[in-house]
mmCIF file of C-alpha atoms and ligand atoms in Angstrom:
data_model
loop_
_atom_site.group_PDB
_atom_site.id
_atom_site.type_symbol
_atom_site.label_atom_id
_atom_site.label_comp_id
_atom_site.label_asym_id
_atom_site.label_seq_id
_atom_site.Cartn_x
_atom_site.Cartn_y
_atom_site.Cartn_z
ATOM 1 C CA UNK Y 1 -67.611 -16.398 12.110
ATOM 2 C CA UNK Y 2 -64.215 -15.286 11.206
ATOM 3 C CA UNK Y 3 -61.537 -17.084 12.848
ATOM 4 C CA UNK Y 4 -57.367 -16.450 12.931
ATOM 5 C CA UNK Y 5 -55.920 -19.901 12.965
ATOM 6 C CA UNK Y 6 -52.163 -19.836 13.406
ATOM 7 C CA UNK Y 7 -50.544 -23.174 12.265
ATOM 8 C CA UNK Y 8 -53.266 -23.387 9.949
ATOM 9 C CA UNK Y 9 -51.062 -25.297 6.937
ATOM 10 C CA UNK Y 10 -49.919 -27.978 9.794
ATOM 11 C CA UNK Y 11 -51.701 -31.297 10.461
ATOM 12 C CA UNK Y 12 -54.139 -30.215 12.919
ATOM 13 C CA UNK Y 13 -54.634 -26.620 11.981
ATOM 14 C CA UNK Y 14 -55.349 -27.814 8.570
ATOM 15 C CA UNK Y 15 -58.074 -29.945 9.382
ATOM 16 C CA UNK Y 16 -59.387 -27.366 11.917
ATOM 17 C CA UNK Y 17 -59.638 -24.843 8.735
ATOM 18 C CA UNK Y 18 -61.602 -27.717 6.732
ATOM 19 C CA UNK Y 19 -63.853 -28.206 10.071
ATOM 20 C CA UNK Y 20 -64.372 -24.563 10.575
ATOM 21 C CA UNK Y 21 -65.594 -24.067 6.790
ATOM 22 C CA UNK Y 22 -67.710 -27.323 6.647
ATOM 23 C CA UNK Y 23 -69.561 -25.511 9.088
ATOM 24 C CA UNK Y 24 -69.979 -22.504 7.273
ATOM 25 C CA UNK Y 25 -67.314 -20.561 9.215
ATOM 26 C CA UNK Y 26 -64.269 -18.599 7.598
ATOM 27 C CA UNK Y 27 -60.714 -19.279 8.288
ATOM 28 C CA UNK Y 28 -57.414 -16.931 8.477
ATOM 29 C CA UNK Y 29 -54.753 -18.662 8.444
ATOM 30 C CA UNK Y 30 -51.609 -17.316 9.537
ATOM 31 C CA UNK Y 31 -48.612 -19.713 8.872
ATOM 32 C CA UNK Y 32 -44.574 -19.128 8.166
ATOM 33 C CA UNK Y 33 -44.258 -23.119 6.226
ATOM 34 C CA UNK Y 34 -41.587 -23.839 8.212
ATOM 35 C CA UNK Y 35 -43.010 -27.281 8.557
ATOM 36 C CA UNK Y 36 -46.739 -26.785 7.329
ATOM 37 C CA UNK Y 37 -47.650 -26.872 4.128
ATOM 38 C CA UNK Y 38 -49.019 -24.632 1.415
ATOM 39 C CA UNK Y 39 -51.282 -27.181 -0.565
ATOM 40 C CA UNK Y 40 -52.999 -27.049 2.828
ATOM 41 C CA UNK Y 41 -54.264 -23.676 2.741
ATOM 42 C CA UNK Y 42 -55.450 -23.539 -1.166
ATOM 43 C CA UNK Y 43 -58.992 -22.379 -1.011
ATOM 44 C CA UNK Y 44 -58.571 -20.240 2.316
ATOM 45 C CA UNK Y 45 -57.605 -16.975 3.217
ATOM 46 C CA UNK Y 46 -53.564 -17.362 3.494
ATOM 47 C CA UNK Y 47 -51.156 -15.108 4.573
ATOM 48 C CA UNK Y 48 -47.358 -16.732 5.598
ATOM 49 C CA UNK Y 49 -45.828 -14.999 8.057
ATOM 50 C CA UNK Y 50 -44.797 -15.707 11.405
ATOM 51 C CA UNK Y 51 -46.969 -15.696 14.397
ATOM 52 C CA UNK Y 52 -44.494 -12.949 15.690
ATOM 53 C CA UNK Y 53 -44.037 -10.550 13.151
ATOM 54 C CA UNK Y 54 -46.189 -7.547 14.374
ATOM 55 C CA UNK Y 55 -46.633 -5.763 10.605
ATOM 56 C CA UNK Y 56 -48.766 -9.252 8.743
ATOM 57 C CA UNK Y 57 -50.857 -9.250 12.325
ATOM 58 C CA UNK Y 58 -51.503 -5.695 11.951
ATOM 59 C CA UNK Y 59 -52.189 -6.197 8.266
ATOM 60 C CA UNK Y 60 -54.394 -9.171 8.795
ATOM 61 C CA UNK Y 61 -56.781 -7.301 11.123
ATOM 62 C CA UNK Y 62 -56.586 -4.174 8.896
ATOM 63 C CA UNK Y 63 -58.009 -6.678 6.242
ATOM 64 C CA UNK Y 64 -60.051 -8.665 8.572
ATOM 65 C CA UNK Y 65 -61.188 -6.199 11.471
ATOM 66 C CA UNK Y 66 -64.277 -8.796 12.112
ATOM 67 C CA UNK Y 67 -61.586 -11.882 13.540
ATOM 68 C CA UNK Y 68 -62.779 -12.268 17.044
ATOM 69 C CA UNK Y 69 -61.542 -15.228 17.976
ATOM 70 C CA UNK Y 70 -57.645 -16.881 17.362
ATOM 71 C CA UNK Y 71 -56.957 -20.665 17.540
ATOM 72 C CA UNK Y 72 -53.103 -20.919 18.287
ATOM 73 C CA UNK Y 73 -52.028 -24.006 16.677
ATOM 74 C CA UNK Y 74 -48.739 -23.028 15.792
ATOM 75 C CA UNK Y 75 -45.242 -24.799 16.956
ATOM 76 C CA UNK Y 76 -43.019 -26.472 17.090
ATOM 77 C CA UNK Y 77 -43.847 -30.204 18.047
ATOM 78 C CA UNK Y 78 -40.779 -32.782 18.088
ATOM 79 C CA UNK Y 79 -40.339 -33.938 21.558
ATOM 80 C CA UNK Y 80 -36.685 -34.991 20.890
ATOM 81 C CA UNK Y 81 -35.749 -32.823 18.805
ATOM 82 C CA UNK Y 82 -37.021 -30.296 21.689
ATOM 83 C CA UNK Y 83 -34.266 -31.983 24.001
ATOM 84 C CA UNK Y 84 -31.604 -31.427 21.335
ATOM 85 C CA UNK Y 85 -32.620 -27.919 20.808
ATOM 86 C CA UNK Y 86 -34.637 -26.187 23.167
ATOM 87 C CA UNK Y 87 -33.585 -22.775 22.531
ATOM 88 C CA UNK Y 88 -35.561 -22.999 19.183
ATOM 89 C CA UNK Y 89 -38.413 -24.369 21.086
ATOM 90 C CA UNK Y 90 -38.445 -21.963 23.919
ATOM 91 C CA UNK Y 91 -37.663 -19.204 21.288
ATOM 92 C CA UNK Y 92 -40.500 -20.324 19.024
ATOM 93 C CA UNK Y 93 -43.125 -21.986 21.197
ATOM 94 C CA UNK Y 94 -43.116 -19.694 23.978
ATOM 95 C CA UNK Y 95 -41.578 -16.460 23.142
ATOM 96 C CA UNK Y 96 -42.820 -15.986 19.995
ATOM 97 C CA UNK Y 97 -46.752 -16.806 21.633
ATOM 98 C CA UNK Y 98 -46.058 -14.260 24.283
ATOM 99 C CA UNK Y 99 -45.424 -11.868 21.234
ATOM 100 C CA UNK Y 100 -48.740 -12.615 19.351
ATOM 101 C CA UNK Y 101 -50.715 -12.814 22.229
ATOM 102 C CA UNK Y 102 -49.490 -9.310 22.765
ATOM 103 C CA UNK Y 103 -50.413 -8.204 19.215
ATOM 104 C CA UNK Y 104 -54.078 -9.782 19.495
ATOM 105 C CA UNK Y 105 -54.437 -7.989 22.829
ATOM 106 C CA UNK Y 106 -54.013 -4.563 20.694
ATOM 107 C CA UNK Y 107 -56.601 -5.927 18.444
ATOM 108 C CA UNK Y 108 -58.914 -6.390 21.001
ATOM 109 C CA UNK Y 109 -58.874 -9.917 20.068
ATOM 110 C CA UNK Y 110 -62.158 -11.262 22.275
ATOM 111 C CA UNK Y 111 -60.374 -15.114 22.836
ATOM 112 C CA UNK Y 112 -57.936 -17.216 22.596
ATOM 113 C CA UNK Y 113 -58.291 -21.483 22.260
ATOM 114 C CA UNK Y 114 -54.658 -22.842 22.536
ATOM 115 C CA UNK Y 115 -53.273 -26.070 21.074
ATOM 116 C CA UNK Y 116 -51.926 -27.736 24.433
ATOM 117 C CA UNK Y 117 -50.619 -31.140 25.305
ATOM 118 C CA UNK Y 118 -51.185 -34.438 27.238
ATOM 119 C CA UNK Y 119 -47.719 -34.301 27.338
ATOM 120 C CA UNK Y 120 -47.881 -31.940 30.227
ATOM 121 C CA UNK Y 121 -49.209 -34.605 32.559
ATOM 122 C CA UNK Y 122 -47.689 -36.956 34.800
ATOM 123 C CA UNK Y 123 -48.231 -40.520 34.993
ATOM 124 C CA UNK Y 124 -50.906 -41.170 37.384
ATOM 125 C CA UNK Y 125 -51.343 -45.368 39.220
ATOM 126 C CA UNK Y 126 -55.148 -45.901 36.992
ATOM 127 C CA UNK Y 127 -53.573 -43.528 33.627
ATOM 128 C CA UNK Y 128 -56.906 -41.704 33.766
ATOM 129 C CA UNK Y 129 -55.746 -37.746 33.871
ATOM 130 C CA UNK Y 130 -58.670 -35.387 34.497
ATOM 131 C CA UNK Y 131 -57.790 -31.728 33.984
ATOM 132 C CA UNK Y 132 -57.033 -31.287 37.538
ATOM 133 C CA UNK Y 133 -54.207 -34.119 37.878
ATOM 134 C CA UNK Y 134 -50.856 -33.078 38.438
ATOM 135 C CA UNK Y 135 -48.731 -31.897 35.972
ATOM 136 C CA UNK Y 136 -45.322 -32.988 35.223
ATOM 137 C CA UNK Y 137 -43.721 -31.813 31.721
ATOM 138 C CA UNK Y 138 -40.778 -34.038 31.170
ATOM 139 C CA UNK Y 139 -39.403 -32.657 27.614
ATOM 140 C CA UNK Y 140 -38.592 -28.330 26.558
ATOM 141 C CA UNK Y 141 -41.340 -29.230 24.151
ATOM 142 C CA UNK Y 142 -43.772 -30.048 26.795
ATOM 143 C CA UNK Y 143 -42.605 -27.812 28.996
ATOM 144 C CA UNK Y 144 -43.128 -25.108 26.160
ATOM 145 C CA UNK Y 145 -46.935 -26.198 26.666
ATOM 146 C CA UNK Y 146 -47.030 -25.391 30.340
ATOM 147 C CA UNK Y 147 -45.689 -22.361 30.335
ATOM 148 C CA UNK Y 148 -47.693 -21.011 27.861
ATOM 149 C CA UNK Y 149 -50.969 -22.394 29.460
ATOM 150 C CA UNK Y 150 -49.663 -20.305 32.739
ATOM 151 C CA UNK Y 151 -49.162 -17.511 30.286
ATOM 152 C CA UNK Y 152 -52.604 -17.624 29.538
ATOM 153 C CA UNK Y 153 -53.734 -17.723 32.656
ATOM 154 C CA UNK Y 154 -52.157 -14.280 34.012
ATOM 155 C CA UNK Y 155 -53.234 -12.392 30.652
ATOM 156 C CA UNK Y 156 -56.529 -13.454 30.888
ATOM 157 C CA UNK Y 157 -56.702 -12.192 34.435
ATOM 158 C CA UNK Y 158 -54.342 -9.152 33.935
ATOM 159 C CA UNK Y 159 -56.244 -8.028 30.864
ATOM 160 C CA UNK Y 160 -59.703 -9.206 30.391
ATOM 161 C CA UNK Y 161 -59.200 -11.723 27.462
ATOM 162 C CA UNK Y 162 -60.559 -15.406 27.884
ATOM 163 C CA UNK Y 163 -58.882 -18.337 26.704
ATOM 164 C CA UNK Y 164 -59.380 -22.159 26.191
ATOM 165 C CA UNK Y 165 -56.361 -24.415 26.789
ATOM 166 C CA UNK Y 166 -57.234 -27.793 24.745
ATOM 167 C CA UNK Y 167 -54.876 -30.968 26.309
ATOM 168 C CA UNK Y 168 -54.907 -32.649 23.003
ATOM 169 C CA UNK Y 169 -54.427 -36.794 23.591
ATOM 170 C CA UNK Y 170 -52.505 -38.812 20.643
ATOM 171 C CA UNK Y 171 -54.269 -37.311 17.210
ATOM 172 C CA UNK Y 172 -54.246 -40.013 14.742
ATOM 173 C CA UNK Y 173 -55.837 -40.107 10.745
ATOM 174 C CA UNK Y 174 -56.935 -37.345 8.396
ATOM 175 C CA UNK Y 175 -59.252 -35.101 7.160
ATOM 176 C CA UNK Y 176 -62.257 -38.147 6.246
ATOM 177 C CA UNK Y 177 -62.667 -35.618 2.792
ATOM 178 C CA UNK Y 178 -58.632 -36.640 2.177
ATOM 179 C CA UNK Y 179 -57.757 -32.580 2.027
ATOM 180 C CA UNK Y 180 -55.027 -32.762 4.813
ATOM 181 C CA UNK Y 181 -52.955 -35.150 6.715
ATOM 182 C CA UNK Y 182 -49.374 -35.969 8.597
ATOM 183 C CA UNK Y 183 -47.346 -34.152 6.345
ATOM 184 C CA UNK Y 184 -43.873 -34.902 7.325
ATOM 185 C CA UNK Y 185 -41.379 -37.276 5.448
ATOM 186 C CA UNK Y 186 -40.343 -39.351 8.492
ATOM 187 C CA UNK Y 187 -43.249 -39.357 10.724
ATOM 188 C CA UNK Y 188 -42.493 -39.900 14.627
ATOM 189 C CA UNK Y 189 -45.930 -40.541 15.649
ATOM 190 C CA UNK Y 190 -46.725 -44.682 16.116
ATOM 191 C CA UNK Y 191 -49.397 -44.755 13.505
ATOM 192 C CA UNK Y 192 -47.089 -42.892 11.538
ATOM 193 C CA UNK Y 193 -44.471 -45.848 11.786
ATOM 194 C CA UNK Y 194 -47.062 -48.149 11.424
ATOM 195 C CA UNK Y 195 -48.502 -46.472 7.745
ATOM 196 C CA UNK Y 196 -45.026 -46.312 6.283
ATOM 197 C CA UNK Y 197 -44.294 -50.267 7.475
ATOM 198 C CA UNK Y 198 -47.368 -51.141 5.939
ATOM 199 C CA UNK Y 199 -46.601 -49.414 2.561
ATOM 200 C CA UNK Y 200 -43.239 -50.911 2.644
ATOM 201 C CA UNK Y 201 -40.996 -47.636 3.805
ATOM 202 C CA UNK Y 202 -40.123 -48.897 6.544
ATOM 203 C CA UNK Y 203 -38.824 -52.177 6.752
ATOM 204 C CA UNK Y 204 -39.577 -53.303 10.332
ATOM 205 C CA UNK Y 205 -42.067 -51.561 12.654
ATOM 206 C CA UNK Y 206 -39.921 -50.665 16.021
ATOM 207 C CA UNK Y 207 -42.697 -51.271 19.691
ATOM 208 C CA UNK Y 208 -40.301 -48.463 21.311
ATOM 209 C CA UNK Y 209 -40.780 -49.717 25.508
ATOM 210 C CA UNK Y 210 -42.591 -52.650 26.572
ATOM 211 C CA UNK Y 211 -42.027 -52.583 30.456
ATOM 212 C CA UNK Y 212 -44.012 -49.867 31.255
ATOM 213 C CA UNK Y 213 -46.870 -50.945 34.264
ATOM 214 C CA UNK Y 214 -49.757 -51.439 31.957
ATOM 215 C CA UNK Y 215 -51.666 -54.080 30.571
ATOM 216 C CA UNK Y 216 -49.088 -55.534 28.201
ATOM 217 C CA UNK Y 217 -45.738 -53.742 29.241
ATOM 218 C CA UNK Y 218 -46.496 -51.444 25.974
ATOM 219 C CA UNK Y 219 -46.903 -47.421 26.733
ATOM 220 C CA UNK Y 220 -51.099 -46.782 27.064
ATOM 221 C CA UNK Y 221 -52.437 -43.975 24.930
ATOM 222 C CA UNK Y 222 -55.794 -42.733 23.970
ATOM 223 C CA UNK Y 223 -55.713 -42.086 20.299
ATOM 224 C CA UNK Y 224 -58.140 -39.368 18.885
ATOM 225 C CA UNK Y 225 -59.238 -39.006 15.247
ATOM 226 C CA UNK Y 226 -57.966 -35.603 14.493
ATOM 227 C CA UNK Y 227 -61.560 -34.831 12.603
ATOM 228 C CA UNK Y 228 -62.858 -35.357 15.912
ATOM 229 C CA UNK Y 229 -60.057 -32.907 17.355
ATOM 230 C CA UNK Y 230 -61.084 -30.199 14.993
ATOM 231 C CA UNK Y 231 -64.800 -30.822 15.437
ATOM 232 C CA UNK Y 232 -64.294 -29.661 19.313
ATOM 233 C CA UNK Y 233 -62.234 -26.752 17.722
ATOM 234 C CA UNK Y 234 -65.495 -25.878 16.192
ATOM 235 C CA UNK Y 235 -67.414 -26.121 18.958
ATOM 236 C CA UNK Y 236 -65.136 -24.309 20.900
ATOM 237 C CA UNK Y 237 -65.383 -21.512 18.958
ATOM 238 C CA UNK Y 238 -69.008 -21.689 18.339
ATOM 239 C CA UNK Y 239 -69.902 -21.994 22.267
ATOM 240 C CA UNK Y 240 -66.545 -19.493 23.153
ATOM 241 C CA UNK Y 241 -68.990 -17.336 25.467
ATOM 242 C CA UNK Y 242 -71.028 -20.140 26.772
ATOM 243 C CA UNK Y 243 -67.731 -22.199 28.240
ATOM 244 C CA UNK Y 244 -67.628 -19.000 30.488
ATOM 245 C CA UNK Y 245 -71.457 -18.338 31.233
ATOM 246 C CA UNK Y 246 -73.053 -19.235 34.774
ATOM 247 C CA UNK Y 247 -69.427 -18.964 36.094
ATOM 248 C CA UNK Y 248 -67.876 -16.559 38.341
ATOM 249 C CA UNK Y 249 -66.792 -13.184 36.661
ATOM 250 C CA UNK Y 250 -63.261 -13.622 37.200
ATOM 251 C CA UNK Y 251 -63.160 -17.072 35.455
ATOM 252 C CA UNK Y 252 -61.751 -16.475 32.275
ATOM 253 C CA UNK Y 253 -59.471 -19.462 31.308
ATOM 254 C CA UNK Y 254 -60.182 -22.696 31.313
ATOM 255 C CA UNK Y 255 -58.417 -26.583 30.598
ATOM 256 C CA UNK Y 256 -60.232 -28.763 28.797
ATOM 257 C CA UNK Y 257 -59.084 -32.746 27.322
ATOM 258 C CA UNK Y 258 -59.742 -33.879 24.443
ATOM 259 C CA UNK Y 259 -59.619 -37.545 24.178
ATOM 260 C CA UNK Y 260 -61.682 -40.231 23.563
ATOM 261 C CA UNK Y 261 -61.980 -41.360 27.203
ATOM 262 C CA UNK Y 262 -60.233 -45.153 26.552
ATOM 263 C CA UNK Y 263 -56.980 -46.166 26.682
ATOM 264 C CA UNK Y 264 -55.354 -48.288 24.307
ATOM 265 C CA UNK Y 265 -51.618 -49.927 24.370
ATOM 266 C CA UNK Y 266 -49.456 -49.580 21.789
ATOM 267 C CA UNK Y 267 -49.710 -53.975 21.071
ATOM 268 C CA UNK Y 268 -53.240 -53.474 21.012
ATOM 269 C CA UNK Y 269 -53.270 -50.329 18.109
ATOM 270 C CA UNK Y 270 -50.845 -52.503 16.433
ATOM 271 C CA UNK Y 271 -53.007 -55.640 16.302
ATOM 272 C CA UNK Y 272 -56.131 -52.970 15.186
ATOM 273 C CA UNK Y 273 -54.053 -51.786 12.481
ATOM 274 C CA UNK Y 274 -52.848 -55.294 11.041
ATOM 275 C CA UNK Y 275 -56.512 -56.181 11.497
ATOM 276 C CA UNK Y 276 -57.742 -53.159 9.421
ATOM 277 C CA UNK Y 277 -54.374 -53.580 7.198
ATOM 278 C CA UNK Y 278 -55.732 -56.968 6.212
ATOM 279 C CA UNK Y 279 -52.065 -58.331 6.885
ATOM 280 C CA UNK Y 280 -49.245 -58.479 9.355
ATOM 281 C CA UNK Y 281 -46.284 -56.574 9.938
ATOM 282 C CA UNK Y 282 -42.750 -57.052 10.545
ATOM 283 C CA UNK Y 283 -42.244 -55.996 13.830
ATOM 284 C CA UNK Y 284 -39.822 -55.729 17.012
ATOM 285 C CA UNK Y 285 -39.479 -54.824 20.663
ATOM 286 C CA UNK Y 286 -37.075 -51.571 21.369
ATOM 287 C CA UNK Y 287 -36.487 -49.636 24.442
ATOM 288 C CA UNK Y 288 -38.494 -46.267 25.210
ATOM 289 C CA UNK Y 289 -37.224 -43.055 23.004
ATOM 290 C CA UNK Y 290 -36.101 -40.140 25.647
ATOM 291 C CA UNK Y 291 -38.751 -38.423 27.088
ATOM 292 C CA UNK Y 292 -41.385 -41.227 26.630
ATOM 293 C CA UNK Y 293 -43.860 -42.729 29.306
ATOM 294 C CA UNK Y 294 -46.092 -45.314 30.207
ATOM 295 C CA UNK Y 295 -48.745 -42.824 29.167
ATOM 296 C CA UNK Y 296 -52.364 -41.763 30.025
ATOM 297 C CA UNK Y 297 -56.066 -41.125 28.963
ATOM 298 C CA UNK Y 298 -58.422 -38.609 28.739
ATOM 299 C CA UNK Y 299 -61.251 -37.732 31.043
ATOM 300 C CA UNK Y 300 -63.489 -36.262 28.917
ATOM 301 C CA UNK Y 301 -66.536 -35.381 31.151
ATOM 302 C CA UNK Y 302 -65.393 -31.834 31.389
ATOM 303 C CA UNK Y 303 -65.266 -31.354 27.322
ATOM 304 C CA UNK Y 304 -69.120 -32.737 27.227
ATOM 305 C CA UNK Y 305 -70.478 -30.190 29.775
ATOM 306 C CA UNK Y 306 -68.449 -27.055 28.302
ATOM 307 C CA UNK Y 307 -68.190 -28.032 24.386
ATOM 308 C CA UNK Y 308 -71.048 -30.337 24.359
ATOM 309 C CA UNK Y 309 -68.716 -32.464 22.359
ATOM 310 C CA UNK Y 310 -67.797 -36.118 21.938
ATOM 311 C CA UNK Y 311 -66.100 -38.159 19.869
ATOM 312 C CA UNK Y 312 -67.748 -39.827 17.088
ATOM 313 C CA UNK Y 313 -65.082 -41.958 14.890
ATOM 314 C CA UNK Y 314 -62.986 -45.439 16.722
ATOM 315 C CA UNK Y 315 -59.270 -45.901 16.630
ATOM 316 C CA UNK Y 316 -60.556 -47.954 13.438
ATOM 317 C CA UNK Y 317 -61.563 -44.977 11.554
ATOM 318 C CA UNK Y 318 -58.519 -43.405 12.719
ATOM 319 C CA UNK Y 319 -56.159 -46.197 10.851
ATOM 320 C CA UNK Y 320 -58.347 -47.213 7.929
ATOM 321 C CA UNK Y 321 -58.246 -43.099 7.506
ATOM 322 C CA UNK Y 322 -53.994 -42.930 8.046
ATOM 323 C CA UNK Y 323 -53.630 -45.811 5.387
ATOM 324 C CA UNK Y 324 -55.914 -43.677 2.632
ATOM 325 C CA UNK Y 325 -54.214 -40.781 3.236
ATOM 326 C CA UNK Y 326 -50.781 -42.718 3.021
ATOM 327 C CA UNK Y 327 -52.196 -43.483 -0.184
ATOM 328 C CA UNK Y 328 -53.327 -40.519 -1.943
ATOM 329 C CA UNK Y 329 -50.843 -37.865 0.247
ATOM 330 C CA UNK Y 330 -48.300 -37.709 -2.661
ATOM 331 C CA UNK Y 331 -51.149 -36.058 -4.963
ATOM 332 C CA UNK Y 332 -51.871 -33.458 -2.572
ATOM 333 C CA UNK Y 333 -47.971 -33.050 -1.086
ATOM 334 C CA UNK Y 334 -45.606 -33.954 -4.040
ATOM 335 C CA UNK Y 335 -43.836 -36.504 -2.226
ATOM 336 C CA UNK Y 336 -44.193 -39.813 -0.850
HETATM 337 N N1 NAD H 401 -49.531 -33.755 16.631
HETATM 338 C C1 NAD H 401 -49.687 -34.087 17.900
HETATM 339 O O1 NAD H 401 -49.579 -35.269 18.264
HETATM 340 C C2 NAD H 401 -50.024 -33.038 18.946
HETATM 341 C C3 NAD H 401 -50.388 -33.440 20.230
HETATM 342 C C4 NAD H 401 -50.679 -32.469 21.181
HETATM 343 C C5 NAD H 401 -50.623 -31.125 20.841
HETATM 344 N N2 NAD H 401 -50.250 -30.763 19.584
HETATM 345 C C6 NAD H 401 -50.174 -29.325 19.267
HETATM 346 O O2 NAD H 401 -51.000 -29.060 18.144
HETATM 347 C C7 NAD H 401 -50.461 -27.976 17.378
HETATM 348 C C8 NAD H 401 -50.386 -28.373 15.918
HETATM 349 O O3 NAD H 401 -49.566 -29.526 15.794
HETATM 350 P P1 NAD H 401 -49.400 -30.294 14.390
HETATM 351 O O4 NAD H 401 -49.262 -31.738 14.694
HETATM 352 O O5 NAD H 401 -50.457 -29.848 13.461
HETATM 353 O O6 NAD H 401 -47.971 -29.754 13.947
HETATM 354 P P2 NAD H 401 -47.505 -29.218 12.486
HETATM 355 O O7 NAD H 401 -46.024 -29.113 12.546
HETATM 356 O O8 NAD H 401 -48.116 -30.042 11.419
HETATM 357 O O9 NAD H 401 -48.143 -27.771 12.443
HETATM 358 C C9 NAD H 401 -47.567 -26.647 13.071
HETATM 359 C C10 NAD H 401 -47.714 -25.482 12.115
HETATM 360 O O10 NAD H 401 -47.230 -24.298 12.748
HETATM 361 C C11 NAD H 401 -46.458 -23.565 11.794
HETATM 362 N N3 NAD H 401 -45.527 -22.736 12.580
HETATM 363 C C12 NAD H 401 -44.598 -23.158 13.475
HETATM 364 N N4 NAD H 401 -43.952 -22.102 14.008
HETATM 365 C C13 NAD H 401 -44.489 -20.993 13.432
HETATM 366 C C14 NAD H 401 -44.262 -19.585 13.586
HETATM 367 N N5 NAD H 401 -43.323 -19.120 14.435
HETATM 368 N N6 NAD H 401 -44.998 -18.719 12.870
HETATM 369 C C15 NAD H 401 -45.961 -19.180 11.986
HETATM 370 N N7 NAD H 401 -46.211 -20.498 11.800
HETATM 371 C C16 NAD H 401 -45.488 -21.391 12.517
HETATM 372 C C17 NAD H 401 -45.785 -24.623 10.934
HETATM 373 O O11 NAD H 401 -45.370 -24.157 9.675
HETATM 374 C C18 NAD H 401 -46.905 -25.670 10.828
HETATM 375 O O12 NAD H 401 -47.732 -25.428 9.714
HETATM 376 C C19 NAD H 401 -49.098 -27.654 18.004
HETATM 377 O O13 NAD H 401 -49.237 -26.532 18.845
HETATM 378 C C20 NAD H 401 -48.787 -28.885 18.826
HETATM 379 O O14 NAD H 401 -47.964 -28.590 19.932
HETATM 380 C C21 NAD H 401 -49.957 -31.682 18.620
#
């Protein structure tokens, strides 16, 4: 099948691509680079634009009038930078969506499966979230998220498209084969921190809050290998009309999670990683950054019975996968 992937030269929408053809499936990825990569997309169909320039969609379908499904991975995804400058991220995230959603509505475009966020939850007493907890977006990045999930609710019932929302959890690793990975300089993301302590960028490895209510006063996450994520991208798109079957007509959008179902504190993914490292780190308690939580994880019952997925690597994988791609990224990248 023929699939438009937007974002497709970022971390996850590269290893989506990868996912997609390992499984005999052709990717289109539409991406501007503003923070993606181009080494990313050698080997697939490319064309940079951005998602909301009407004349590349129209010239992608005109080349590739058999795309009948879009995975919208494209954004922008820095929570504080969202805080410093939402009107990029409102402008970007959610304007800019409304745009190409618009575009693949003219090209009869059968589905959508959007890149959403965890972030959108709120903290609930027990930190397990099923897709119908409440919501509570507490950055414009976040917020970004919701909005466009609600915009994807009224299209699909205004105009007869479908659309998955995935609630991505904390994606962590790289593509097993090495082809993609986190791609920016100054990664934000704890095992992120924890890769460039390891190799020695870093110097000391900041535990940003420790008095949250969990376990050990350390935020709670449940950490996903992102070959896992893009394996449920897969099976999203292969099962797009069977998520919808045996349900009521007018049931055209649905939520789904993807986690891995256990939460793990920050201390404890830090002792995992020195464990899988081989060696300790230099490391030291900080406050929370803005717009952090005590966190959550994933019910994933709902992402069985629709996708027929689970997850198949451990938080181990995830690290020992982050450290080789630390190691081999400047190769592939040019930099460090
Ligand atoms: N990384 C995470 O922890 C995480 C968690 C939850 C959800 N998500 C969502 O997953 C998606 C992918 O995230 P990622 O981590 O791969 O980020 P990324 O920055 O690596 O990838 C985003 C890609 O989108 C492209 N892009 C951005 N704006 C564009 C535009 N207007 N037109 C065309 N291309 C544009 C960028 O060039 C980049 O290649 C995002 O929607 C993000 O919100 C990510």
């Amino acid at each position: 099948m023929k699939v438009l992937v937007t974002g497709g030269a970022g971390y996850i929408g590269s290893t989506i691509c990868s996912a997609l053809r390992d499984s005999g499936h052709t990717p289109v990825i539409l991406d501007s680079l503003v923070t993606g990569q181009e080494a990313f997309t050698k080997g697939h169909i490319f064309y940079r634009g951005d998602i909301a320039d009407t004349a590349v969609i129209d010239r992608i379908f005109a080349d590739h009038p058999d795309i009948r499904l879009t995975v919208h991975c494209a954004a922008l995804i820095v929570v504080p930078e969202s805080m410093e400058r939402p009107y990029e991220y409102y402008k970007e995230n959610v304007s800019k969506s409304v745009e190409l959603f618009h575009a693949l509505l003219r090209h009869k475009v059968e589905g959508i499966v959007f890149s959403s966020s965890a972030s959108i939850y709120d903290v609930v007493a027990d930190f397990k979230v099923s897709e119908d907890s409440p919501l509570n977006p507490q950055s414009p990045y976040a917020r970004t998220k919701f909005m466009m999930e609600m915009v994807l609710k009224d299209f699909t019932a205004a105009y007869g498209l479908k659309a998955i929302a995935l609630r991505y959890f904390n994606p962590i690793g790289a593509d097993p084969k090495m082809r993609s990975g986190i791609h920016v300089r100054e990664p934000s993301h704890v095992v992120g921190k924890l890769v460039d302590c390891a190799r020695g960028k870093i110097p000391v490895f900041q535990l940003t809050g420790v008095g949250w209510p969990t376990r050990d006063g350390s935020g709670l996450r449940d950490y996903i290998h992102v070959w896992d994520l893009a394996r449920a991208h897969v099976a999203a798109v292969e099962n797009f009309a069977g998520v919808f079957a045996g349900q009521s007509a007018d049931t055209r959008y649905e939520v789904i999670n993807l986690g891995t179902g256990s939460g793990v504190t920050v201390r404890e993914l830090v002792a995992s990683f020195e464990r899988v490292f081989g060696k300790t780190l230099n490391k030291t308690d900080a406050p929370p950054r803005p717009g952090d939580n005590a966190g959550s994880y994933a019910s994933c019952e709902k992402a069985f019975k629709l996708l027929h997925w689970a997850t198949e690597k451990t938080t181990d994988d995830g690290i020992r996968d982050a450290l080789r791609w630390g190691e081999c990224r400047k190769t592939i990248l040019g930099y460090d």
